[in-house]
C-alpha positions in Angstrom: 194.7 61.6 -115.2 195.8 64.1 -112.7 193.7 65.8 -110.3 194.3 69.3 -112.2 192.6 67.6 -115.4 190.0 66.1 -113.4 189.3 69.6 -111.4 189.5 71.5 -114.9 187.2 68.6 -116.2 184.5 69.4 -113.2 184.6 73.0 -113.2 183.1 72.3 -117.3 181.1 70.1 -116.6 179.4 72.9 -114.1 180.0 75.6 -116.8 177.4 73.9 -119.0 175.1 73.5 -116.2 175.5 77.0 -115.6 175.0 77.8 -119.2 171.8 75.4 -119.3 170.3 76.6 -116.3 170.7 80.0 -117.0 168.2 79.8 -120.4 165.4 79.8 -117.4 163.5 82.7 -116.2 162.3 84.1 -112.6 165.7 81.6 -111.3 166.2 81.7 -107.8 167.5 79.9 -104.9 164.9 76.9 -105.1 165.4 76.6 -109.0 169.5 76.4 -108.7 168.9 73.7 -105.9 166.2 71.8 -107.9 168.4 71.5 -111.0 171.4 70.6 -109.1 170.7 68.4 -106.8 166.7 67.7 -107.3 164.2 66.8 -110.6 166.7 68.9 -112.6 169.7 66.6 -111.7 169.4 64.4 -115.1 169.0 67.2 -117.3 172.1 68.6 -116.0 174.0 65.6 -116.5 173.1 65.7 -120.1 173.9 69.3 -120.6 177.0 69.2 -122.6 175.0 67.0 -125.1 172.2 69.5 -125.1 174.8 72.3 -125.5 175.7 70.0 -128.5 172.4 69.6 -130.0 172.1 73.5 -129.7 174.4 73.9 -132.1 173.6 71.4 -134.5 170.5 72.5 -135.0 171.5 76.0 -135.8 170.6 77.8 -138.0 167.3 77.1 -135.7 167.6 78.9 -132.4 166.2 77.5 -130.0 163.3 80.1 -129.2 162.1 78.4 -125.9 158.6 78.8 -126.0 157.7 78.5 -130.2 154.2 79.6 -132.3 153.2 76.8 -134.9 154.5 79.1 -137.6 157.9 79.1 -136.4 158.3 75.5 -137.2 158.9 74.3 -140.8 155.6 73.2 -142.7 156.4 70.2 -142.3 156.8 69.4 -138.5 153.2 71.8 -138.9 151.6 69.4 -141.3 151.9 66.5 -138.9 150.8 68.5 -136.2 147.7 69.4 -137.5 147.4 65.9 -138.6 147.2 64.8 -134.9 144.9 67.0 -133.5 142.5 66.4 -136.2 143.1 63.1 -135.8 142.4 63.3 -132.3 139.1 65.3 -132.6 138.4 62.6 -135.1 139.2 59.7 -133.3 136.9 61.0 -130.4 139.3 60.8 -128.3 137.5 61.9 -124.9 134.8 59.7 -125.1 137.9 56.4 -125.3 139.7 57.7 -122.5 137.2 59.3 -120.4 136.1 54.9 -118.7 139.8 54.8 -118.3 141.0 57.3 -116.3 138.3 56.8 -113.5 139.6 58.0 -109.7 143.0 58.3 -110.8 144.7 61.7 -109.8 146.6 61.8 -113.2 146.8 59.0 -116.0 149.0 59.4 -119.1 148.7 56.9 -122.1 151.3 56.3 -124.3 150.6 55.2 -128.1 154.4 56.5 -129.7 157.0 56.4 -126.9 160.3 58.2 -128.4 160.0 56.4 -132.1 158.6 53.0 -130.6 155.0 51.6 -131.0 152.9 51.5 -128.0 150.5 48.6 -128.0 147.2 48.8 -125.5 143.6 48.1 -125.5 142.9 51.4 -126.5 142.1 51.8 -130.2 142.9 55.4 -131.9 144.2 54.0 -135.2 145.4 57.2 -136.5 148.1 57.1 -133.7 149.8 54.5 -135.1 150.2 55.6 -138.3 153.7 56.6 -139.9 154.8 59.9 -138.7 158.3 61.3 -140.1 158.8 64.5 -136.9 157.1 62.8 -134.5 158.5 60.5 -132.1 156.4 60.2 -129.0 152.5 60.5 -128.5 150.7 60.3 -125.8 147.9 61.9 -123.6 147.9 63.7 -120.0 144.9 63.5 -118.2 144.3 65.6 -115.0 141.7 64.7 -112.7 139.9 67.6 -111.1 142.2 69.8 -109.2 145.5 68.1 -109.9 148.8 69.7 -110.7 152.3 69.0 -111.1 155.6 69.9 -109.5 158.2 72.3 -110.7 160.1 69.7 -112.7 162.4 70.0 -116.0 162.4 67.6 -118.9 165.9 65.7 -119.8 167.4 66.1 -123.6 166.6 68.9 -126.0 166.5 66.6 -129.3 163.0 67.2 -129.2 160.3 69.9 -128.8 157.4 69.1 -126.4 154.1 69.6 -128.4 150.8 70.3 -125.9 147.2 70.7 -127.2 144.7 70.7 -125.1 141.5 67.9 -126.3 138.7 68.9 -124.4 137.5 73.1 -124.1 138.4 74.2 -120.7 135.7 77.0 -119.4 138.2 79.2 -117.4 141.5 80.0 -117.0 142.2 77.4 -114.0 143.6 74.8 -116.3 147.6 76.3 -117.6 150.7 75.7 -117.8 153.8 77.6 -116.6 157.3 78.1 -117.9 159.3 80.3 -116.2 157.5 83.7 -116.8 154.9 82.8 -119.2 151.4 81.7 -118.1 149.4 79.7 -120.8 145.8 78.7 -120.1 144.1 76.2 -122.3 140.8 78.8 -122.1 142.7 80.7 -124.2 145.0 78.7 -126.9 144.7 75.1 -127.2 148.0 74.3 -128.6 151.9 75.3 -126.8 155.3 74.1 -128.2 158.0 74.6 -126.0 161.7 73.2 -124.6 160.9 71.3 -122.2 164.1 71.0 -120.4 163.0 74.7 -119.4 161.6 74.6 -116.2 157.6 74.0 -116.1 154.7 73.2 -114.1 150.9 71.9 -115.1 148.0 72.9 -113.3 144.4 72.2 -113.8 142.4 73.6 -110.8 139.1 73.3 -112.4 136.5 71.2 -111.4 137.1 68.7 -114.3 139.3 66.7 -116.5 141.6 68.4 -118.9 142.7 66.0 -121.6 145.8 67.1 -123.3 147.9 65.4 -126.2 151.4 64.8 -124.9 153.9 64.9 -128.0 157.6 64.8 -128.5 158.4 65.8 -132.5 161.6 66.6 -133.4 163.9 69.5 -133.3 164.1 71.8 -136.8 167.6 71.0 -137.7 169.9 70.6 -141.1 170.2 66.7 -140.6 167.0 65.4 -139.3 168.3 61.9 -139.3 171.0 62.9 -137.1 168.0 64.0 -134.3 166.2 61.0 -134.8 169.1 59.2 -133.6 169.5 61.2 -130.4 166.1 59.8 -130.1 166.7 56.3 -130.2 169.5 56.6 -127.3 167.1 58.8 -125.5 164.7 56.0 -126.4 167.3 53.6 -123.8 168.3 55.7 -121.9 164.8 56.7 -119.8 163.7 52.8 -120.1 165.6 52.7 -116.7 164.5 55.7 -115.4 160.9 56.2 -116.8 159.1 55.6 -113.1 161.3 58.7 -112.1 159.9 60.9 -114.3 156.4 59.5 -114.2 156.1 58.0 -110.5 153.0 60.4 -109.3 151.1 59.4 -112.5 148.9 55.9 -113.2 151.4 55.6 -116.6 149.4 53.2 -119.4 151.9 51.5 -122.0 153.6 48.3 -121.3 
């Protein structure tokens, strides 16, 4: 391989991280460097493969920031399955011994298609689901946030809903320009390989399912397998993503 293939190979490799990045909003000099060189490094490794899923999932743009209605009724059926499930299940009350003095906690019951097994017992969480792939549940402590960080492959949609009723609007989440605080809507779908940040600043817990479902796409199976190497590919580098939280799966 000569150096002109390998320099015309670079400069399109950077092309799709320009491309990528660029599907953010309110960029500037501290976004560029993060994605380049800090929490956004991975997901612009993989942006030629997320430039790929893009366009295998068309005719479903991808809208960024989604409404439940903009997903087909059947990714919506199983998401109103799980959050009745997880009124049901009364999910506070399990979780609530568990989290104690710990900033943030997040517990894992699906992780990217693969059962979760751990003491704590919310049967419905294990039970066949075709869209999703990963469930779990963030828990902020009292005045606990995140950093700026961006998630790694778009084969998936990030599913948030919000357990517990916050009072005020100190509990939100941000993507680029959009503000959305759990006062106001209890459920938010978005890409997460879009720039975001959580924040509760209350003075209480905020308990909030954590879900991965699939993208809408022609050929679901062919997501679900993007999965399954996502599935391997994070077992090395989970405590990256997850070192600032107490993480409970095995």
């Amino acid at each position: 391989m000569t150096l002109l293939n390998v320099g015309i190979g670079l400069l399109a490799f950077f092309g799709f991280g320009i491309y990528d990045l660029s599907r953010n909003r309110k960029i500037d000099a501290s976004v560029i460097k993060r994605y380049f060189t800090g929490n956004g490094l991975f997901t612009w490794l993989l942006s030629p493969l997320n430039t790929l899923l893009d366009i295998l999932s068309l005719p479903y743009i991808n809208k960024g920031i989604y409404k439940l209605e903009d997903l087909p009724t059947t990714h919506q059926a199983e998401i109103k399955r799980l959050i009745e499930a997880s009124h049901k299940e009364n999910l506070v009350e399990k979780l609530a011994e568990k989290i104690k003095e710990n900033p943030r906690t997040m517990f894992f019951f699906k992780w990217y298609g693969q059962e979760v097994k751990n003491d704590i017992d919310v049967p419905s969480f294990c039970e066949p689901y075709k869209y999703i792939k990963t469930i779990g549940v963030s828990v902020f402590n009292k005045k606990q946030s995140t950093s700026k960080h961006f998630g790694p492959m778009r084969a998936t949609l990030r599913v948030l809903y919000n357990v517990n009723d916050m009072k005020d609007k100190t509990a939100y989440i941000e993507v680029g320009d959009t503000l959305h605080y759990w006062q106001d809507e209890k459920l938010f779908i978005f890409d997460d390989t879009l720039q975001h940040q959580s924040f509760n600043e209350s003075d209480s817990p905020r308990y909030c399912l954590f879900v991965d479902i699939l993208r809408p796409c022609l050929i679901p199976s062919l997501a679900a397998a993007f999965v399954s190497v996502l599935c391997v590919l994070l077992k090395g580098v989970n405590n990256v993503f997850y070192k600032n939280w107490k993480v409970v799966k095995p």
